[in-house]
Structures are given as C-alpha cells and as structure tokens.
C-alpha cells in the first residue's frame, strides 16, 4: 500500500508547500473561505443579514448548493437535472484598527451567477458572469475595530442557462486583500520572455503601481527573479515618484542558461515584486513564472522551445461529480496525474475560465493550456431541457449580459491568467458558428455539414457575418492586454465561417469534428494554422494529426466525464470521458494511452464474439476488464499496448505472441474459449519483457479494500484524503460486477465531502454517507479540519468484511 500512496502523496505535499510559500509572499492576501453562513432562497433585507427568524446554516467555501440536489426531471438535462435558484451568503468579521488608512478589497475567483455584494448594507456591485474573477474596494465602508458584515446574493433562477453543469453559489475561493496606499495588484503584473534559447533568455516585466494617496509618493520598487533552485538570477530596484492613480513601470533583463519550462520539465521561477518606502517593505506580490518560447507555423505545426511538438489534448469541464464545481485542488491533482500518465500533454479548459489554482497545477505538472472565454456571444444557443436534441430548448444564458460585460469579462480572464507559462492559446469562443444555433448562411444548403441544427439555410436566423464583426472586437480586446500568445476559437461550422471571413480574424483556427476538411483547407488557405479543437475518440481522428505536420494537435471530447449535457432522464451526466466522474480509468483511457504514452504499458479488454462481427476493429467502450463468463463462451481478447509485441496467457499457458504493428488498428487480439482462472498478457520490446497486466475470475463479494492517497496531514490546514474503495472476493480479486451499497462513518475531526461511483444515471443523494458502487468501485472524499489527532474512517457494506483507515493530523 505504501508504494501506491507515496508518489501521489509526495506530489500533493510539494504542491501544497509551493502554494503556502506563495501565499506567504503575497503581502496582505488573506484566504477568506471560513465562517460563512448560507440561506437557500430569496429573503428580504438580505444585504443587512436578513430579517429575524431567517434560517442560516454554516458552510465552508468554496460551496456549490446545486450539487446538494435533489436530482429531478423538472430541471434541465443540460445542467444535470439539478436545481438552480437563489442563494444568500453572509460573513461577519472584525476590521482591525490598524487597517485604517489602508485599501481593503474582497476578491472573488468566481460566483455563479448574477452575484451582488454588500458591505455593511452598502451596495458594491453586480457580476453576471459566473466564471470570472472580480473584486470590490471595501475601504470606505468598514467599521474599524468593530464587526462588519459581507453579504452576497447569487441568482441562478435561470437553471437551464448553460449546455453543461455550472453549479451555483460562491464555488471558488475568496480572499480579503489589505494594501498600503501605494501598492501593486497581482493582475497588474505582466511577465513575458520575448527571446528564448537554451543559452539565454530576455525577460520583460510590465506592471502598474497604484498610488491611492491624493499626492505623489516616493517609493522604491524592487524586482527579484528566483530560479527553480532558489538562486536569485535577477535583482533590480527603481526609485519612483508615484503620481495619484496608476503608474506604469517596466523591467527588462537577460539571463544566461535559463531553465526552460516544458511539458517534461516544468521548471518554474519565482517573480517577486516589493514596494519599499523609507526602508520598509509596504507591499509585495509573488508569482510563479516560466521561461519558454512558443511558435505556430501553418506548414510545420507547433514548437515549444524550438522543438516540434504534437498536442495530445483533452477538453475538460469544471465539475467533479459528487463535489459539484466546488472542487478541492487535491482532486484535480489526482485527475491530472492520471491524464498525464495516459500521455495527455494539453488541456482545453472548456468553455469558460476555470478556477485559478487549476492553472497553477498546469504550470507545475507540465500541461499546455488553451484558455477559453465564452460558449456564446450576443445570441443564445440551445440548452436542452428534456435530453440532448430533445424537445424545445431553453435560450437563457450569458448572451443576455454579453453586450455590457463581454470585454470586461475577457479582460479579467487575460489579466488573471497571462503569467502562466502553461497557457499557449487564448480562445474567444466555442462553436459560436454552430450552423443554425443560431447563425446561418446560404452555403448550408450545399456541402457537408457534420454539425448542424436543423437542415440547410435558415433565413430567419441571424446572419453568420455577425460573427466576424464581434470576433474582430474580441480579438482587439485580447491583444490590447497580451500579444505573446495567439488568439483562437473552436469552429463548428467551418464551411459557413469560411464564407464570412471569421477564420481570418483568428491567429490560429480550431476545427471541431471536421478532420475531413484539414487537407482541403490547408491547400486553399495555406497561411491558416489549423488544429483539432474538439475531436471524437476514433483512431482516424488522431492519425490525421500524427501523419500531417501542418496539424499540430487535437483535443478529445472529453478527458473526464462531466455533469450535464445529458440525454433523456434518468441519464444526468455525460459519459464521453477517458476517465469517469470518480477519476477511474475506462477502457478508452488505456486505448488512448497505448499510442499517446511512452512508458511501456499493456491492458486487456474482453468482449463476446458475435456472428458477422469484425473482430479486428475495436468498437469504443465495448470491452471490459472482465474474466467471468458463461462456460463455453467464445470471446475476443484485445490488448491495448505500446509494446512491440504482446503474448497472451490463460492459466499460465501461452496462447501466442502477436506483433502490434501488424495488428489491425495496432491492437493485438486473440479469439479465446473461456476457462475460469487468470488471463494475463506480457508486453515485449525487442524481446525484453517491459509490461504486464492480468485479470482474474472472481468469486463472491467478500470484503472491502480501502486505499487512501495520503494519510498524513498538516495541523491548522484543511486537507482532502481521496480513498479508492474496491469490493473484492475472499482472495482479494476485484469483483467487477459488484453493486453493493457502501457506507462511510468517521471518528474524529473530519467530514465526508462526498462519495462518487462514476455512474451517469444514479440519483442518490450526493450528501449521504452511503452509495452504491459501480463495477465494484467507489471513491470517498474526506476533508480534515486541521485539528491535531487521529481520524479513523470505517467503510462497511452488509455481509462484507469492513475496512478502516487512519488519518494523522500533526
């Protein structure tokens, strides 16, 4: 068990320590997630804490009230058949007398949606977009040395307002930021590397120093760049006479032998900026940055640090099943580690800005990122209510706020995220040109249109030419802030967009499910840089990337199953991912790993041989890691492997070796008559054994196996333990067919955040302490509350031997 836990635990610990150091160095930034009260439903006088008798309950932020359910077909399939509504939050805190004369801000990373904020009854503002960061200045309304009340209202009454699950409430972190009158805000720092080579790199730091005083103030601005080993490689000071308002400052330097950031070696430097007055540091910001170069070429593809690289990407949404969209960072660390092991090197953060910490993880773990702003612009898309493409759709959504807020929201995303070396593309939109949803064009009456709502041209719909006008405006907004990365978008109707010049507005053009257009459009538009921004799982969709230099990558839909965009009730989640809602790998994951990963691997999947079936072509998701079949069954055994040769064994007897490169679709396979026992495979490279995998016939379910990702936690900090649970027979063999109900009971200072099986149809209460397993598996999310001591967690199921684990907080 120790060897299984240790790698992920070490990764978790190192990333937690990194974040703690950064938090300590960002002067005056206080995590503000504790001590909140919540009321679901609208109330009167909520800005002042509500009327007497209003019922409130304590919640820990981040918090998503929609995931509390219940599931019901009265809600929308698009948003997982979960409720929206209105919610109120409030928090009381004391503003120390020492804050008088300072600037105090409250900073939200995201509130879904239509948030309104008050301090001591004073209205601060509204933010319709639920995915972008925003802040308010509290200074003039604070009662120093006394209690103060923050109140937040979130209005998600339009529950069918998105094509996927968004959650509801203050579902991301909140910070209280206290600054002296002369200060630097984190989003006012821009780090770039104009020239990069293995021998040297030029760096540029542009920042704004804010002087909130009525008169000029003299300060010294100090900039440090610290390399991954802790050595200061750049140090410079500038003496400034700051005028009231914003003061632009620039640092430029060159360094030798830079440690470059890459997907295999994600080296990170630390940029530290300090404001010094009268010899005392009065403000400071610290950010992780990376030194790397990116280049896109219409004929040769993508280059990272001068090396050609194919993007093996997946799209992901925000949620994590049982946790909704209030996802602890540890959960994403586990998920990203699994994707990395599968050969994934790029992420498309669909279709909105994600939580700030996720970009930090991408920097630290070596993922290339496509950062996406919008799923719709000025006109609403279809949001299905009774199942995907079923019935009459809702048109509610962000388009209602687009005209007033789009540029501010886009600016907020760019400024927050621009210093992340992982980000290589800014996307201004997803499938804005989906034919007839809503834009249309006469060209739809001809040609091949794989994605289209309705048939042919619809004259009553807005013209596709409107897309180009809006796109030009959004691109201008991006480039006014950052010119170090290209602007892209994911196009669903390229045949239509080609007619109105939309692709020409973009630096790089993403094609969704239109691989058949790559060759034709590359010839017709030789300066266009093309890639697959959203692709299906078929091997052919990757082969066209792998065999053509001018296509630099693809993004699979999707990396992980997600809530919403569901079919008819009772389905409430989308099962398109390589891994399920619980983070367990599907057969599809191992198939992809067999041609994306370099570390030797092998996996076995089994299916029945049916009459007339082509046994050489793998039909996605129709194999199982299962060796329990009726006697005499005729079975097809397939091996997903990146090894040159595979040898299958049944109960120790070889059934023959098969070369991968001569196998159909590069999948070695055997027709086998079922015999109970062990089915195993060995993978060879040049005759050397480098990988193996086995599945066994299992007996009756007998016991529970519990494997935590970590067992040691730091005091005074909340931590999350992820426990993988498996039902096994008396010999320890996993029982793939088990459907038992499993319960969790905790002794000690910890709480159960949720249980997830990966089912896309279960309507069980996500806040219950028990859940039915799927394929014999379940994952439990346990949060420690920072109090020193031991925490004992018991896992039970009727007629099974229970399991227990102990967590230690010290």
CSV table of C-alpha atoms in Angstrom, one decimal, residues 189-481:
chain,number,residue,atom,x,y,z
A,189,UNK,CA,1.8,42.4,-13.4
A,190,UNK,CA,2.7,41.1,-16.8
A,191,UNK,CA,5.7,38.8,-17.3
A,192,UNK,CA,7.0,37.8,-20.7
A,193,UNK,CA,10.0,36.3,-22.4
A,194,UNK,CA,10.5,38.0,-25.8
A,195,UNK,CA,13.6,35.9,-26.8
A,196,UNK,CA,14.4,32.5,-25.5
A,197,UNK,CA,17.1,30.0,-26.3
A,198,UNK,CA,19.0,27.2,-24.4
A,199,UNK,CA,21.8,29.7,-23.7
A,200,UNK,CA,20.0,32.9,-22.8
A,201,UNK,CA,16.6,34.5,-22.4
A,202,UNK,CA,15.3,38.0,-22.2
A,203,UNK,CA,12.6,38.8,-19.7
A,204,UNK,CA,10.3,41.7,-19.5
A,205,UNK,CA,8.1,42.7,-16.5
A,206,UNK,CA,5.4,45.4,-17.1
A,207,UNK,CA,3.4,46.4,-14.0
A,208,UNK,CA,1.3,49.2,-12.7
A,209,UNK,CA,1.9,50.7,-9.3
A,210,UNK,CA,-1.2,52.2,-7.8
A,211,UNK,CA,-0.9,55.3,-5.6
A,212,UNK,CA,-4.2,55.8,-3.7
A,213,UNK,CA,-3.0,58.9,-2.0
A,214,UNK,CA,-4.1,62.4,-3.0
A,215,UNK,CA,-0.5,63.5,-3.6
A,216,UNK,CA,2.7,61.9,-5.1
A,217,UNK,CA,4.6,59.4,-3.0
A,218,UNK,CA,8.2,58.3,-3.4
A,219,UNK,CA,8.9,54.6,-3.2
A,220,UNK,CA,11.4,52.1,-4.4
A,221,UNK,CA,10.2,49.2,-6.5
A,222,UNK,CA,12.3,46.1,-6.2
A,223,UNK,CA,12.1,43.1,-8.6
A,224,UNK,CA,13.6,39.7,-8.0
A,225,UNK,CA,13.6,36.6,-10.2
A,226,UNK,CA,14.5,33.4,-8.4
A,227,UNK,CA,15.3,30.3,-10.3
A,228,UNK,CA,13.9,26.8,-9.5
A,229,UNK,CA,16.8,26.1,-7.1
A,230,UNK,CA,16.2,29.2,-5.1
A,231,UNK,CA,19.0,31.3,-6.6
A,232,UNK,CA,18.4,35.0,-7.3
A,233,UNK,CA,19.2,35.4,-11.0
A,234,UNK,CA,17.8,39.0,-11.5
A,235,UNK,CA,17.6,41.8,-9.0
A,236,UNK,CA,16.8,45.4,-9.8
A,237,UNK,CA,15.5,48.4,-8.0
A,238,UNK,CA,13.8,51.6,-9.4
A,239,UNK,CA,13.2,54.7,-7.4
A,240,UNK,CA,9.8,56.2,-8.3
A,241,UNK,CA,7.8,59.3,-7.6
A,242,UNK,CA,4.3,57.8,-8.0
A,243,UNK,CA,1.5,60.1,-9.0
A,244,UNK,CA,-2.0,59.6,-7.7
A,245,UNK,CA,-3.6,56.7,-9.7
A,246,UNK,CA,-1.8,54.2,-11.9
A,247,UNK,CA,1.9,54.4,-12.6
A,248,UNK,CA,3.4,52.2,-15.4
A,249,UNK,CA,6.8,50.6,-14.7
A,250,UNK,CA,9.0,48.2,-16.8
A,251,UNK,CA,11.9,46.0,-16.0
A,252,UNK,CA,14.0,44.3,-18.7
A,253,UNK,CA,16.8,41.8,-18.3
A,254,UNK,CA,18.7,39.0,-19.9
A,255,UNK,CA,19.7,35.8,-18.1
A,256,UNK,CA,22.2,33.1,-19.1
A,257,UNK,CA,21.5,29.3,-19.2
A,258,UNK,CA,17.8,29.6,-18.4
A,259,UNK,CA,16.0,26.5,-17.0
A,260,UNK,CA,13.2,26.3,-19.6
A,261,UNK,CA,9.6,25.4,-18.9
A,262,UNK,CA,8.4,22.4,-20.8
A,263,UNK,CA,5.8,19.6,-20.6
A,264,UNK,CA,8.5,17.1,-19.4
A,265,UNK,CA,10.4,19.6,-17.2
A,266,UNK,CA,8.0,22.3,-16.0
A,267,UNK,CA,10.7,24.5,-14.4
A,268,UNK,CA,9.3,27.5,-12.6
A,269,UNK,CA,10.9,30.7,-11.5
A,270,UNK,CA,9.5,33.0,-8.8
A,271,UNK,CA,8.9,36.6,-9.6
A,272,UNK,CA,8.9,38.8,-6.5
A,273,UNK,CA,7.9,42.5,-6.6
A,274,UNK,CA,8.2,44.7,-3.5
A,275,UNK,CA,7.2,48.2,-2.8
A,276,UNK,CA,9.6,49.9,-0.3
A,277,UNK,CA,9.1,53.1,1.5
A,278,UNK,CA,11.5,54.6,4.0
A,279,UNK,CA,13.5,51.4,4.0
A,280,UNK,CA,10.4,49.3,4.9
A,281,UNK,CA,8.6,46.8,2.6
A,282,UNK,CA,5.0,48.1,2.5
A,283,UNK,CA,3.6,45.9,-0.2
A,284,UNK,CA,4.6,42.8,-2.2
A,285,UNK,CA,3.5,40.2,-4.8
A,286,UNK,CA,5.0,36.9,-5.6
A,287,UNK,CA,4.1,34.8,-8.7
A,288,UNK,CA,5.3,31.6,-10.3
A,289,UNK,CA,6.5,32.2,-13.9
A,290,UNK,CA,8.2,30.2,-16.6
A,291,UNK,CA,10.7,30.8,-19.3
A,292,UNK,CA,9.7,29.3,-22.6
A,293,UNK,CA,9.1,30.1,-26.3
A,294,UNK,CA,6.1,29.1,-28.4
A,295,UNK,CA,5.7,29.3,-32.2
A,296,UNK,CA,3.0,28.2,-34.6
A,297,UNK,CA,3.6,27.5,-38.2
A,298,UNK,CA,1.0,26.8,-40.9
A,299,UNK,CA,3.1,24.1,-42.5
A,300,UNK,CA,5.1,22.7,-39.6
A,301,UNK,CA,2.8,22.9,-36.6
A,302,UNK,CA,3.7,23.9,-33.1
A,303,UNK,CA,7.1,24.5,-31.5
A,304,UNK,CA,7.9,24.7,-27.8
A,305,UNK,CA,11.4,26.0,-27.0
A,306,UNK,CA,12.2,25.4,-30.7
A,307,UNK,CA,11.2,21.7,-30.7
A,308,UNK,CA,8.3,20.5,-32.7
A,309,UNK,CA,5.6,19.0,-30.5
A,310,UNK,CA,2.2,17.4,-31.2
A,311,UNK,CA,-0.6,18.4,-28.7
A,312,UNK,CA,-2.2,15.3,-27.3
A,313,UNK,CA,-5.0,17.2,-25.7
A,314,UNK,CA,-8.3,16.7,-23.9
A,315,UNK,CA,-11.2,19.1,-23.1
A,316,UNK,CA,-12.4,19.3,-19.5
A,317,UNK,CA,-15.2,20.9,-17.6
A,318,UNK,CA,-15.1,22.3,-14.0
A,319,UNK,CA,-17.1,19.7,-12.0
A,320,UNK,CA,-16.0,16.6,-10.2
A,321,UNK,CA,-19.2,14.6,-9.8
A,322,UNK,CA,-20.2,14.4,-6.1
A,323,UNK,CA,-18.3,17.6,-5.4
A,324,UNK,CA,-20.1,19.7,-8.0
A,325,UNK,CA,-17.9,22.6,-9.0
A,326,UNK,CA,-16.5,23.3,-5.5
A,327,UNK,CA,-13.6,21.0,-6.2
A,328,UNK,CA,-10.6,20.8,-3.8
A,329,UNK,CA,-7.2,21.2,-5.5
A,330,UNK,CA,-6.1,17.7,-4.4
A,331,UNK,CA,-8.9,16.2,-6.5
A,332,UNK,CA,-7.6,17.9,-9.6
A,333,UNK,CA,-4.0,16.9,-8.8
A,334,UNK,CA,-5.1,13.2,-8.8
A,335,UNK,CA,-7.1,13.7,-12.1
A,336,UNK,CA,-4.3,15.5,-13.8
A,337,UNK,CA,-1.7,12.9,-12.7
A,338,UNK,CA,-3.9,10.2,-14.3
A,339,UNK,CA,-4.3,12.1,-17.5
A,340,UNK,CA,-0.5,12.8,-17.6
A,341,UNK,CA,0.2,9.0,-17.2
A,342,UNK,CA,-2.2,8.5,-20.1
A,343,UNK,CA,0.0,10.5,-22.4
A,344,UNK,CA,-2.0,13.8,-22.3
A,345,UNK,CA,0.1,16.9,-22.6
A,346,UNK,CA,-2.5,19.6,-23.3
A,347,UNK,CA,-5.8,20.7,-21.8
A,348,UNK,CA,-8.6,22.8,-23.3
A,349,UNK,CA,-10.4,24.4,-20.4
A,350,UNK,CA,-13.9,24.3,-21.8
A,351,UNK,CA,-15.8,26.6,-22.3
A,352,UNK,CA,-15.0,29.2,-19.6
A,353,UNK,CA,-12.2,30.4,-17.4
A,354,UNK,CA,-11.6,27.8,-14.7
A,355,UNK,CA,-10.5,28.1,-11.0
A,356,UNK,CA,-7.3,30.0,-10.6
A,357,UNK,CA,-5.5,27.1,-8.9
A,358,UNK,CA,-6.0,24.8,-11.8
A,359,UNK,CA,-3.7,27.0,-14.0
A,360,UNK,CA,-1.1,26.8,-11.2
A,361,UNK,CA,-1.3,23.0,-11.3
A,362,UNK,CA,-0.9,23.0,-15.1
A,363,UNK,CA,2.2,25.1,-14.7
A,364,UNK,CA,3.6,22.8,-12.0
A,365,UNK,CA,2.7,19.5,-13.7
A,366,UNK,CA,3.6,20.4,-17.3
A,367,UNK,CA,0.3,20.8,-19.3
A,368,UNK,CA,-0.1,23.1,-22.3
A,369,UNK,CA,-3.4,25.1,-21.9
A,370,UNK,CA,-6.0,26.5,-24.2
A,371,UNK,CA,-7.8,29.1,-22.1
A,372,UNK,CA,-11.4,29.7,-23.2
A,373,UNK,CA,-13.6,32.7,-22.5
A,374,UNK,CA,-17.1,32.1,-23.9
A,375,UNK,CA,-19.5,29.5,-25.2
A,376,UNK,CA,-21.9,32.1,-26.6
A,377,UNK,CA,-21.8,35.7,-27.6
A,378,UNK,CA,-24.6,38.1,-28.4
A,379,UNK,CA,-27.1,35.4,-29.4
A,380,UNK,CA,-28.3,32.5,-27.2
A,381,UNK,CA,-27.6,28.8,-28.0
A,382,UNK,CA,-29.8,25.8,-27.4
A,383,UNK,CA,-29.8,24.5,-23.9
A,384,UNK,CA,-31.6,21.2,-23.8
A,385,UNK,CA,-34.2,20.6,-21.1
A,386,UNK,CA,-35.6,17.1,-21.8
A,387,UNK,CA,-32.5,15.5,-23.2
A,388,UNK,CA,-29.9,16.3,-25.8
A,389,UNK,CA,-31.6,17.4,-29.0
A,390,UNK,CA,-35.0,16.5,-27.5
A,391,UNK,CA,-38.0,18.8,-27.4
A,392,UNK,CA,-37.9,22.6,-27.1
A,393,UNK,CA,-34.6,24.1,-25.8
A,394,UNK,CA,-34.1,26.9,-23.4
A,395,UNK,CA,-32.4,30.1,-24.8
A,396,UNK,CA,-31.3,31.5,-21.4
A,397,UNK,CA,-27.7,32.2,-20.9
A,398,UNK,CA,-24.7,34.6,-20.9
A,399,UNK,CA,-25.8,36.3,-24.2
A,400,UNK,CA,-28.1,38.4,-22.0
A,401,UNK,CA,-25.1,40.1,-20.4
A,402,UNK,CA,-22.7,39.8,-23.3
A,403,UNK,CA,-23.1,43.3,-24.8
A,404,UNK,CA,-22.5,45.1,-21.5
A,405,UNK,CA,-19.9,42.7,-19.9
A,406,UNK,CA,-18.1,40.7,-22.5
A,407,UNK,CA,-15.0,43.0,-22.8
A,408,UNK,CA,-14.6,43.3,-19.1
A,409,UNK,CA,-15.0,39.6,-18.6
A,410,UNK,CA,-12.5,38.8,-21.3
A,411,UNK,CA,-10.1,41.3,-19.8
A,412,UNK,CA,-10.5,39.7,-16.4
A,413,UNK,CA,-9.5,36.3,-17.7
A,414,UNK,CA,-6.5,37.5,-19.6
A,415,UNK,CA,-5.1,39.6,-16.8
A,416,UNK,CA,-5.6,36.9,-14.2
A,417,UNK,CA,-4.0,34.2,-16.4
A,418,UNK,CA,-1.4,35.8,-18.5
A,419,UNK,CA,1.7,34.9,-16.4
A,420,UNK,CA,1.1,31.2,-16.6
A,421,UNK,CA,3.7,29.5,-18.9
A,422,UNK,CA,1.2,26.7,-19.5
A,423,UNK,CA,-1.2,28.9,-21.4
A,424,UNK,CA,-0.3,28.9,-25.2
A,425,UNK,CA,-3.7,29.9,-26.7
A,426,UNK,CA,-6.5,32.4,-25.8
A,427,UNK,CA,-9.8,31.2,-27.1
A,428,UNK,CA,-12.6,33.8,-27.6
A,429,UNK,CA,-15.3,31.3,-28.2
A,430,UNK,CA,-16.6,27.7,-28.6
A,431,UNK,CA,-18.8,26.8,-31.6
A,432,UNK,CA,-20.2,30.3,-32.0
A,433,UNK,CA,-20.6,29.3,-35.6
A,434,UNK,CA,-22.6,26.1,-34.9
A,435,UNK,CA,-24.9,26.1,-38.0
A,436,UNK,CA,-28.4,27.5,-37.2
A,437,UNK,CA,-27.6,27.7,-33.5
A,438,UNK,CA,-28.2,30.5,-34.0
A,439,UNK,CA,-26.2,31.8,-37.0
A,440,UNK,CA,-26.9,30.7,-40.6
A,441,UNK,CA,-25.7,31.2,-44.1
A,442,UNK,CA,-26.9,30.1,-47.6
A,443,UNK,CA,-23.9,27.8,-48.0
A,444,UNK,CA,-25.6,25.4,-45.6
A,445,UNK,CA,-27.8,24.4,-48.5
A,446,UNK,CA,-24.8,22.7,-50.0
A,447,UNK,CA,-21.7,20.8,-48.9
A,448,UNK,CA,-21.0,18.6,-46.0
A,449,UNK,CA,-22.0,19.8,-42.6
A,450,UNK,CA,-21.4,17.2,-39.8
A,451,UNK,CA,-22.7,19.6,-37.1
A,452,UNK,CA,-25.9,21.4,-37.9
A,453,UNK,CA,-29.1,22.2,-36.0
A,454,UNK,CA,-31.9,21.7,-38.5
A,455,UNK,CA,-31.3,21.3,-42.2
A,456,UNK,CA,-29.9,23.8,-44.6
A,457,UNK,CA,-30.0,27.6,-44.6
A,458,UNK,CA,-32.5,29.3,-42.2
A,459,UNK,CA,-33.2,32.9,-43.4
A,460,UNK,CA,-35.0,33.7,-40.1
A,461,UNK,CA,-31.7,33.2,-38.2
A,462,UNK,CA,-29.1,35.9,-37.7
A,463,UNK,CA,-26.5,36.1,-40.5
A,464,UNK,CA,-23.2,34.4,-40.0
A,465,UNK,CA,-21.4,37.6,-41.0
A,466,UNK,CA,-22.3,39.0,-37.5
A,467,UNK,CA,-19.8,36.5,-36.0
A,468,UNK,CA,-16.9,38.2,-37.8
A,469,UNK,CA,-17.8,41.6,-36.6
A,470,UNK,CA,-17.9,40.5,-33.0
A,471,UNK,CA,-14.8,38.4,-33.3
A,472,UNK,CA,-12.7,41.3,-34.5
A,473,UNK,CA,-13.8,43.3,-31.5
A,474,UNK,CA,-12.9,40.5,-29.0
A,475,UNK,CA,-9.5,39.9,-30.7
A,476,UNK,CA,-8.8,43.6,-30.3
A,477,UNK,CA,-9.5,43.3,-26.6
A,478,UNK,CA,-7.2,40.4,-26.1
A,479,UNK,CA,-4.3,42.0,-28.0
A,480,UNK,CA,-4.6,45.2,-26.1
A,481,UNK,CA,-3.6,43.2,-23.0
